[in-house]
Amino acid sequence: MKITFYGHASLGIQVGDINIIVDPYISANPAAAHIDIETLNADYILLTHAHGDHILDVEAIAKRTNAVIVSNAEIADYYGAKGFTTHPMNHGGSWEFEFGKVKYVNAIHSSSFPNGANGGNPGGFVIEGERKNIYIAGDTALTMDMKLIPMRTKLDLAILPIGDNFTMDVEDAILASDFVECDKILGYHYDTFGYIEINHKEAIQKFFDKNKDLMLLGIGESIEL
């Protein structure tokens, strides 16, 4: 499993020959100007919620690639009405896709499209691949519901927001890593806007002091699990 950071909360995940993009907000992010969305491959697009900083490039990518849009029922209906192929889910439900099992889990946040359309309730994803399992938290506050995840799934990586103001901060993300019982963390949803700028060195040190590994990738950089 190869995971690429495209800035903000945007990710690329490659599992074998399958390409997945999560929450694509790339073309309007100055820090991601070197990422050309026209070159990104996508068989699936996973959306945690409907805010503009998570769905900006969905239609451009889906039109070109015919990717299946996977999200909650309301978001799936929104894109389905526009002619896109979708797979609707809801909290607690899971589905076996060709790249692995996906479960849509709780997140505490808000969710509406930029035009005011209903974006349903926000969520995150637990992906169980053939060999590696990951948790993509989406935009969320710290929640006790995270403790349910390791009851079913042993994680190899947790992808957590750390920028504060709109989501968890670093300290809450450390607690979240305890809740999900995963000490290998990829941080995201930070630095894009003034509200969510962080001190990288300080954040990494705080995780290190708790015997945890916080990775902060450069935009376009990848890790392999």
PDB file of C-alpha atoms in Angstrom:
ATOM      1  CA  MET A   1       0.000   0.000   0.000  1.00  0.00           C
ATOM      2  CA  LYS A   2       1.485   3.317  -1.136  1.00  0.00           C
ATOM      3  CA  ILE A   3       0.125   6.557   0.328  1.00  0.00           C
ATOM      4  CA  THR A   4       0.859   9.945  -1.241  1.00  0.00           C
ATOM      5  CA  PHE A   5       0.117  13.290   0.399  1.00  0.00           C
ATOM      6  CA  TYR A   6      -1.351  15.899  -1.962  1.00  0.00           C
ATOM      7  CA  GLY A   7      -1.682  18.643   0.633  1.00  0.00           C
ATOM      8  CA  HIS A   8      -4.349  19.633   3.146  1.00  0.00           C
ATOM      9  CA  ALA A   9      -6.465  16.461   3.573  1.00  0.00           C
ATOM     10  CA  SER A  10      -5.920  15.069   0.077  1.00  0.00           C
ATOM     11  CA  LEU A  11      -4.373  11.641  -0.322  1.00  0.00           C
ATOM     12  CA  GLY A  12      -3.567   9.162  -3.013  1.00  0.00           C
ATOM     13  CA  ILE A  13      -3.624   5.489  -2.077  1.00  0.00           C
ATOM     14  CA  GLN A  14      -2.340   2.774  -4.360  1.00  0.00           C
ATOM     15  CA  VAL A  15      -3.200  -0.827  -3.572  1.00  0.00           C
ATOM     16  CA  GLY A  16      -1.758  -3.082  -6.247  1.00  0.00           C
ATOM     17  CA  ASP A  17      -3.139  -1.763  -9.536  1.00  0.00           C
ATOM     18  CA  ILE A  18      -5.984   0.168  -7.891  1.00  0.00           C
ATOM     19  CA  ASN A  19      -5.724   3.920  -7.383  1.00  0.00           C
ATOM     20  CA  ILE A  20      -7.780   5.757  -4.764  1.00  0.00           C
ATOM     21  CA  ILE A  21      -7.963   9.497  -4.129  1.00  0.00           C
ATOM     22  CA  VAL A  22      -9.282  10.818  -0.830  1.00  0.00           C
ATOM     23  CA  ASP A  23     -10.833  14.292  -0.415  1.00  0.00           C
ATOM     24  CA  PRO A  24      -9.231  15.993  -3.432  1.00  0.00           C
ATOM     25  CA  TYR A  25      -8.579  19.671  -2.719  1.00  0.00           C
ATOM     26  CA  ILE A  26      -5.518  20.315  -4.849  1.00  0.00           C
ATOM     27  CA  SER A  27      -5.978  22.788  -7.703  1.00  0.00           C
ATOM     28  CA  ALA A  28      -6.772  25.777  -5.432  1.00  0.00           C
ATOM     29  CA  ASN A  29      -4.017  25.055  -2.920  1.00  0.00           C
ATOM     30  CA  PRO A  30      -0.969  27.222  -3.751  1.00  0.00           C
ATOM     31  CA  ALA A  31       1.302  24.840  -1.862  1.00  0.00           C
ATOM     32  CA  ALA A  32       0.214  22.029  -4.211  1.00  0.00           C
ATOM     33  CA  ALA A  33       0.744  23.984  -7.429  1.00  0.00           C
ATOM     34  CA  HIS A  34       3.236  21.369  -8.625  1.00  0.00           C
ATOM     35  CA  ILE A  35       0.543  18.648  -8.525  1.00  0.00           C
ATOM     36  CA  ASP A  36      -1.339  18.394 -11.840  1.00  0.00           C
ATOM     37  CA  ILE A  37      -4.736  16.812 -11.216  1.00  0.00           C
ATOM     38  CA  GLU A  38      -4.920  15.878 -14.901  1.00  0.00           C
ATOM     39  CA  THR A  39      -2.150  13.353 -14.304  1.00  0.00           C
ATOM     40  CA  LEU A  40      -3.736  11.672 -11.275  1.00  0.00           C
ATOM     41  CA  ASN A  41      -5.171   8.200 -11.752  1.00  0.00           C
ATOM     42  CA  ALA A  42      -8.298   7.274  -9.840  1.00  0.00           C
ATOM     43  CA  ASP A  43     -10.450   4.168  -9.785  1.00  0.00           C
ATOM     44  CA  TYR A  44     -12.191   5.348  -6.620  1.00  0.00           C
ATOM     45  CA  ILE A  45     -12.647   8.707  -4.894  1.00  0.00           C
ATOM     46  CA  LEU A  46     -13.384   8.516  -1.161  1.00  0.00           C
ATOM     47  CA  LEU A  47     -15.021  11.552   0.433  1.00  0.00           C
ATOM     48  CA  THR A  48     -15.235  12.027   4.194  1.00  0.00           C
ATOM     49  CA  HIS A  49     -17.640  14.983   3.963  1.00  0.00           C
ATOM     50  CA  ALA A  50     -18.884  17.715   1.637  1.00  0.00           C
ATOM     51  CA  HIS A  51     -16.907  20.821   2.561  1.00  0.00           C
ATOM     52  CA  GLY A  52     -15.272  22.638  -0.325  1.00  0.00           C
ATOM     53  CA  ASP A  53     -11.759  22.008   0.963  1.00  0.00           C
ATOM     54  CA  HIS A  54     -12.415  18.281   0.528  1.00  0.00           C
ATOM     55  CA  ILE A  55     -14.445  18.026  -2.692  1.00  0.00           C
ATOM     56  CA  LEU A  56     -13.072  20.800  -4.920  1.00  0.00           C
ATOM     57  CA  ASP A  57     -11.520  18.558  -7.590  1.00  0.00           C
ATOM     58  CA  VAL A  58     -13.922  15.616  -7.401  1.00  0.00           C
ATOM     59  CA  GLU A  59     -15.832  16.340 -10.586  1.00  0.00           C
ATOM     60  CA  ALA A  60     -12.783  17.148 -12.709  1.00  0.00           C
ATOM     61  CA  ILE A  61     -11.053  13.930 -11.670  1.00  0.00           C
ATOM     62  CA  ALA A  62     -14.173  11.746 -11.859  1.00  0.00           C
ATOM     63  CA  LYS A  63     -15.117  13.003 -15.348  1.00  0.00           C
ATOM     64  CA  ARG A  64     -11.705  12.114 -16.721  1.00  0.00           C
ATOM     65  CA  THR A  65     -11.188   8.799 -14.922  1.00  0.00           C
ATOM     66  CA  ASN A  66     -14.765   7.495 -14.437  1.00  0.00           C
ATOM     67  CA  ALA A  67     -13.850   6.870 -10.804  1.00  0.00           C
ATOM     68  CA  VAL A  68     -16.477   5.531  -8.408  1.00  0.00           C
ATOM     69  CA  ILE A  69     -17.287   8.129  -5.736  1.00  0.00           C
ATOM     70  CA  VAL A  70     -17.611   6.503  -2.303  1.00  0.00           C
ATOM     71  CA  SER A  71     -19.163   8.481   0.539  1.00  0.00           C
ATOM     72  CA  ASN A  72     -22.235   8.823   2.715  1.00  0.00           C
ATOM     73  CA  ALA A  73     -25.652   8.446   1.124  1.00  0.00           C
ATOM     74  CA  GLU A  74     -26.323  12.174   0.758  1.00  0.00           C
ATOM     75  CA  ILE A  75     -22.998  12.905  -0.951  1.00  0.00           C
ATOM     76  CA  ALA A  76     -23.431   9.862  -3.184  1.00  0.00           C
ATOM     77  CA  ASP A  77     -26.928  11.061  -4.155  1.00  0.00           C
ATOM     78  CA  TYR A  78     -25.557  14.549  -4.912  1.00  0.00           C
ATOM     79  CA  TYR A  79     -22.978  13.226  -7.361  1.00  0.00           C
ATOM     80  CA  GLY A  80     -25.255  10.484  -8.659  1.00  0.00           C
ATOM     81  CA  ALA A  81     -27.763  13.133  -9.737  1.00  0.00           C
ATOM     82  CA  LYS A  82     -24.973  14.674 -11.815  1.00  0.00           C
ATOM     83  CA  GLY A  83     -24.377  11.404 -13.625  1.00  0.00           C
ATOM     84  CA  PHE A  84     -21.357  10.152 -11.723  1.00  0.00           C
ATOM     85  CA  THR A  85     -20.956   6.542 -10.586  1.00  0.00           C
ATOM     86  CA  THR A  86     -21.255   6.323  -6.828  1.00  0.00           C
ATOM     87  CA  HIS A  87     -21.272   3.873  -3.961  1.00  0.00           C
ATOM     88  CA  PRO A  88     -23.336   5.117  -0.985  1.00  0.00           C
ATOM     89  CA  MET A  89     -22.426   4.166   2.582  1.00  0.00           C
ATOM     90  CA  ASN A  90     -23.406   5.165   6.084  1.00  0.00           C
ATOM     91  CA  HIS A  91     -21.936   5.010   9.546  1.00  0.00           C
ATOM     92  CA  GLY A  92     -21.036   1.558  10.799  1.00  0.00           C
ATOM     93  CA  GLY A  93     -21.492  -0.012   7.369  1.00  0.00           C
ATOM     94  CA  SER A  94     -18.749  -1.702   5.397  1.00  0.00           C
ATOM     95  CA  TRP A  95     -18.227  -3.020   1.884  1.00  0.00           C
ATOM     96  CA  GLU A  96     -15.727  -5.339   0.230  1.00  0.00           C
ATOM     97  CA  PHE A  97     -14.191  -3.464  -2.680  1.00  0.00           C
ATOM     98  CA  GLU A  98     -11.600  -4.945  -5.007  1.00  0.00           C
ATOM     99  CA  PHE A  99      -8.822  -3.221  -3.040  1.00  0.00           C
ATOM    100  CA  GLY A 100     -10.070  -4.210   0.424  1.00  0.00           C
ATOM    101  CA  LYS A 101     -12.801  -3.766   2.977  1.00  0.00           C
ATOM    102  CA  VAL A 102     -13.954  -0.200   3.685  1.00  0.00           C
ATOM    103  CA  LYS A 103     -15.910   0.831   6.756  1.00  0.00           C
ATOM    104  CA  TYR A 104     -17.473   4.278   7.150  1.00  0.00           C
ATOM    105  CA  VAL A 105     -16.988   5.394  10.754  1.00  0.00           C
ATOM    106  CA  ASN A 106     -18.059   8.318  12.903  1.00  0.00           C
ATOM    107  CA  ALA A 107     -16.531  11.781  12.853  1.00  0.00           C
ATOM    108  CA  ILE A 108     -17.578  14.868  14.787  1.00  0.00           C
ATOM    109  CA  HIS A 109     -17.635  17.815  12.407  1.00  0.00           C
ATOM    110  CA  SER A 110     -20.117  19.430   9.998  1.00  0.00           C
ATOM    111  CA  SER A 111     -20.861  18.682   6.355  1.00  0.00           C
ATOM    112  CA  SER A 112     -22.514  20.762   3.661  1.00  0.00           C
ATOM    113  CA  PHE A 113     -21.646  21.528   0.052  1.00  0.00           C
ATOM    114  CA  PRO A 114     -20.404  25.025  -0.842  1.00  0.00           C
ATOM    115  CA  ASN A 115     -23.752  25.685  -2.547  1.00  0.00           C
ATOM    116  CA  GLY A 116     -25.624  24.837   0.648  1.00  0.00           C
ATOM    117  CA  ALA A 117     -26.756  21.357  -0.427  1.00  0.00           C
ATOM    118  CA  ASN A 118     -27.038  18.698   2.247  1.00  0.00           C
ATOM    119  CA  GLY A 119     -23.776  16.842   2.762  1.00  0.00           C
ATOM    120  CA  GLY A 120     -25.145  14.374   5.282  1.00  0.00           C
ATOM    121  CA  ASN A 121     -23.122  13.526   8.374  1.00  0.00           C
ATOM    122  CA  PRO A 122     -19.311  13.543   8.215  1.00  0.00           C
ATOM    123  CA  GLY A 123     -17.284  10.393   8.635  1.00  0.00           C
ATOM    124  CA  GLY A 124     -13.950   8.669   8.309  1.00  0.00           C
ATOM    125  CA  PHE A 125     -12.801   5.446   6.690  1.00  0.00           C
ATOM    126  CA  VAL A 126     -11.173   2.286   7.974  1.00  0.00           C
ATOM    127  CA  ILE A 127      -9.574   0.418   5.078  1.00  0.00           C
ATOM    128  CA  GLU A 128      -8.539  -3.185   5.592  1.00  0.00           C
ATOM    129  CA  GLY A 129      -6.210  -4.162   2.773  1.00  0.00           C
ATOM    130  CA  GLU A 130      -4.759  -7.558   2.072  1.00  0.00           C
ATOM    131  CA  ARG A 131      -1.771  -6.883   4.318  1.00  0.00           C
ATOM    132  CA  LYS A 132      -2.174  -3.421   5.866  1.00  0.00           C
ATOM    133  CA  ASN A 133      -4.980  -1.585   7.643  1.00  0.00           C
ATOM    134  CA  ILE A 134      -5.369   2.183   7.842  1.00  0.00           C
ATOM    135  CA  TYR A 135      -7.726   4.686   9.435  1.00  0.00           C
ATOM    136  CA  ILE A 136      -8.490   7.978   7.683  1.00  0.00           C
ATOM    137  CA  ALA A 137     -10.151  10.128  10.315  1.00  0.00           C
ATOM    138  CA  GLY A 138     -11.409  12.958   8.113  1.00  0.00           C
ATOM    139  CA  ASP A 139     -12.144  16.268   9.789  1.00  0.00           C
ATOM    140  CA  THR A 140     -13.058  15.388  13.334  1.00  0.00           C
ATOM    141  CA  ALA A 141     -12.870  16.289  16.972  1.00  0.00           C
ATOM    142  CA  LEU A 142     -11.508  13.744  19.396  1.00  0.00           C
ATOM    143  CA  THR A 143     -14.290  11.264  20.055  1.00  0.00           C
ATOM    144  CA  MET A 144     -14.669   8.217  22.258  1.00  0.00           C
ATOM    145  CA  ASP A 145     -16.066   6.399  19.210  1.00  0.00           C
ATOM    146  CA  MET A 146     -12.454   6.014  18.063  1.00  0.00           C
ATOM    147  CA  LYS A 147     -12.047   3.379  20.779  1.00  0.00           C
ATOM    148  CA  LEU A 148     -14.385   1.107  18.815  1.00  0.00           C
ATOM    149  CA  ILE A 149     -11.975   0.839  15.884  1.00  0.00           C
ATOM    150  CA  PRO A 150      -9.305  -1.426  17.453  1.00  0.00           C
ATOM    151  CA  MET A 151     -12.038  -3.730  18.749  1.00  0.00           C
ATOM    152  CA  ARG A 152     -12.445  -4.857  15.144  1.00  0.00           C
ATOM    153  CA  THR A 153      -9.293  -3.790  13.303  1.00  0.00           C
ATOM    154  CA  LYS A 154      -5.600  -3.712  14.183  1.00  0.00           C
ATOM    155  CA  LEU A 155      -4.256  -0.614  12.466  1.00  0.00           C
ATOM    156  CA  ASP A 156      -0.883  -0.176  10.787  1.00  0.00           C
ATOM    157  CA  LEU A 157      -1.377   3.571  10.245  1.00  0.00           C
ATOM    158  CA  ALA A 158      -3.746   6.261  11.489  1.00  0.00           C
ATOM    159  CA  ILE A 159      -4.166   9.415   9.387  1.00  0.00           C
ATOM    160  CA  LEU A 160      -5.274  12.185  11.734  1.00  0.00           C
ATOM    161  CA  PRO A 161      -5.998  15.922  11.429  1.00  0.00           C
ATOM    162  CA  ILE A 162      -3.671  17.988  13.619  1.00  0.00           C
ATOM    163  CA  GLY A 163      -4.242  21.610  12.612  1.00  0.00           C
ATOM    164  CA  ASP A 164      -6.637  22.640  15.406  1.00  0.00           C
ATOM    165  CA  ASN A 165      -9.405  25.299  15.067  1.00  0.00           C
ATOM    166  CA  PHE A 166     -11.581  23.187  12.704  1.00  0.00           C
ATOM    167  CA  THR A 167     -10.400  19.757  13.947  1.00  0.00           C
ATOM    168  CA  MET A 168      -8.303  18.101  16.621  1.00  0.00           C
ATOM    169  CA  ASP A 169      -5.024  19.687  17.633  1.00  0.00           C
ATOM    170  CA  VAL A 170      -1.763  17.837  18.194  1.00  0.00           C
ATOM    171  CA  GLU A 171      -2.516  16.970  21.817  1.00  0.00           C
ATOM    172  CA  ASP A 172      -5.949  15.550  20.959  1.00  0.00           C
ATOM    173  CA  ALA A 173      -4.433  13.633  18.044  1.00  0.00           C
ATOM    174  CA  ILE A 174      -2.027  11.991  20.488  1.00  0.00           C
ATOM    175  CA  LEU A 175      -5.034  10.897  22.556  1.00  0.00           C
ATOM    176  CA  ALA A 176      -6.739   9.722  19.359  1.00  0.00           C
ATOM    177  CA  SER A 177      -3.731   7.546  18.564  1.00  0.00           C
ATOM    178  CA  ASP A 178      -4.138   6.001  22.017  1.00  0.00           C
ATOM    179  CA  PHE A 179      -7.842   5.427  21.373  1.00  0.00           C
ATOM    180  CA  VAL A 180      -7.216   3.667  18.047  1.00  0.00           C
ATOM    181  CA  GLU A 181      -4.171   1.845  19.473  1.00  0.00           C
ATOM    182  CA  CYS A 182      -1.833   2.941  16.693  1.00  0.00           C
ATOM    183  CA  ASP A 183       1.497   4.666  17.292  1.00  0.00           C
ATOM    184  CA  LYS A 184       2.311   5.310  13.626  1.00  0.00           C
ATOM    185  CA  ILE A 185       0.565   8.519  12.576  1.00  0.00           C
ATOM    186  CA  LEU A 186       0.385  10.492   9.354  1.00  0.00           C
ATOM    187  CA  GLY A 187      -0.667  14.050  10.112  1.00  0.00           C
ATOM    188  CA  TYR A 188      -2.849  16.049   7.773  1.00  0.00           C
ATOM    189  CA  HIS A 189      -5.226  19.035   7.637  1.00  0.00           C
ATOM    190  CA  TYR A 190      -2.615  21.571   8.725  1.00  0.00           C
ATOM    191  CA  ASP A 191      -0.822  24.665   7.349  1.00  0.00           C
ATOM    192  CA  THR A 192      -3.185  25.225   4.372  1.00  0.00           C
ATOM    193  CA  PHE A 193      -4.795  28.291   5.946  1.00  0.00           C
ATOM    194  CA  GLY A 194      -3.705  30.688   8.649  1.00  0.00           C
ATOM    195  CA  TYR A 195      -6.147  29.143  11.106  1.00  0.00           C
ATOM    196  CA  ILE A 196      -4.409  25.757  10.995  1.00  0.00           C
ATOM    197  CA  GLU A 197      -0.701  26.533  10.826  1.00  0.00           C
ATOM    198  CA  ILE A 198       1.411  24.398  13.165  1.00  0.00           C
ATOM    199  CA  ASN A 199       4.972  24.162  14.441  1.00  0.00           C
ATOM    200  CA  HIS A 200       6.240  20.997  12.733  1.00  0.00           C
ATOM    201  CA  LYS A 201       9.217  20.397  14.988  1.00  0.00           C
ATOM    202  CA  GLU A 202       7.145  20.848  18.124  1.00  0.00           C
ATOM    203  CA  ALA A 203       4.367  18.543  16.874  1.00  0.00           C
ATOM    204  CA  ILE A 204       6.799  15.760  15.985  1.00  0.00           C
ATOM    205  CA  GLN A 205       8.521  16.114  19.366  1.00  0.00           C
ATOM    206  CA  LYS A 206       5.229  15.868  21.271  1.00  0.00           C
ATOM    207  CA  PHE A 207       4.431  12.572  19.563  1.00  0.00           C
ATOM    208  CA  PHE A 208       8.003  11.351  20.073  1.00  0.00           C
ATOM    209  CA  ASP A 209       7.744  12.088  23.800  1.00  0.00           C
ATOM    210  CA  LYS A 210       4.798   9.661  23.906  1.00  0.00           C
ATOM    211  CA  ASN A 211       6.785   6.996  22.004  1.00  0.00           C
ATOM    212  CA  LYS A 212       4.823   7.664  18.834  1.00  0.00           C
ATOM    213  CA  ASP A 213       5.914   8.425  15.278  1.00  0.00           C
ATOM    214  CA  LEU A 214       4.300  11.459  13.612  1.00  0.00           C
ATOM    215  CA  MET A 215       5.032  11.755   9.893  1.00  0.00           C
ATOM    216  CA  LEU A 216       4.553  15.096   8.150  1.00  0.00           C
ATOM    217  CA  LEU A 217       5.062  14.498   4.439  1.00  0.00           C
ATOM    218  CA  GLY A 218       5.904  17.130   1.899  1.00  0.00           C
ATOM    219  CA  ILE A 219       3.240  17.601  -0.754  1.00  0.00           C
ATOM    220  CA  GLY A 220       3.804  14.926  -3.371  1.00  0.00           C
ATOM    221  CA  GLU A 221       5.811  12.707  -1.020  1.00  0.00           C
ATOM    222  CA  SER A 222       4.813   9.094  -0.374  1.00  0.00           C
ATOM    223  CA  ILE A 223       5.212   6.319   2.161  1.00  0.00           C
ATOM    224  CA  GLU A 224       4.788   2.596   1.656  1.00  0.00           C
ATOM    225  CA  LEU A 225       3.293   0.197   4.162  1.00  0.00           C
TER     226      LEU A 225
END
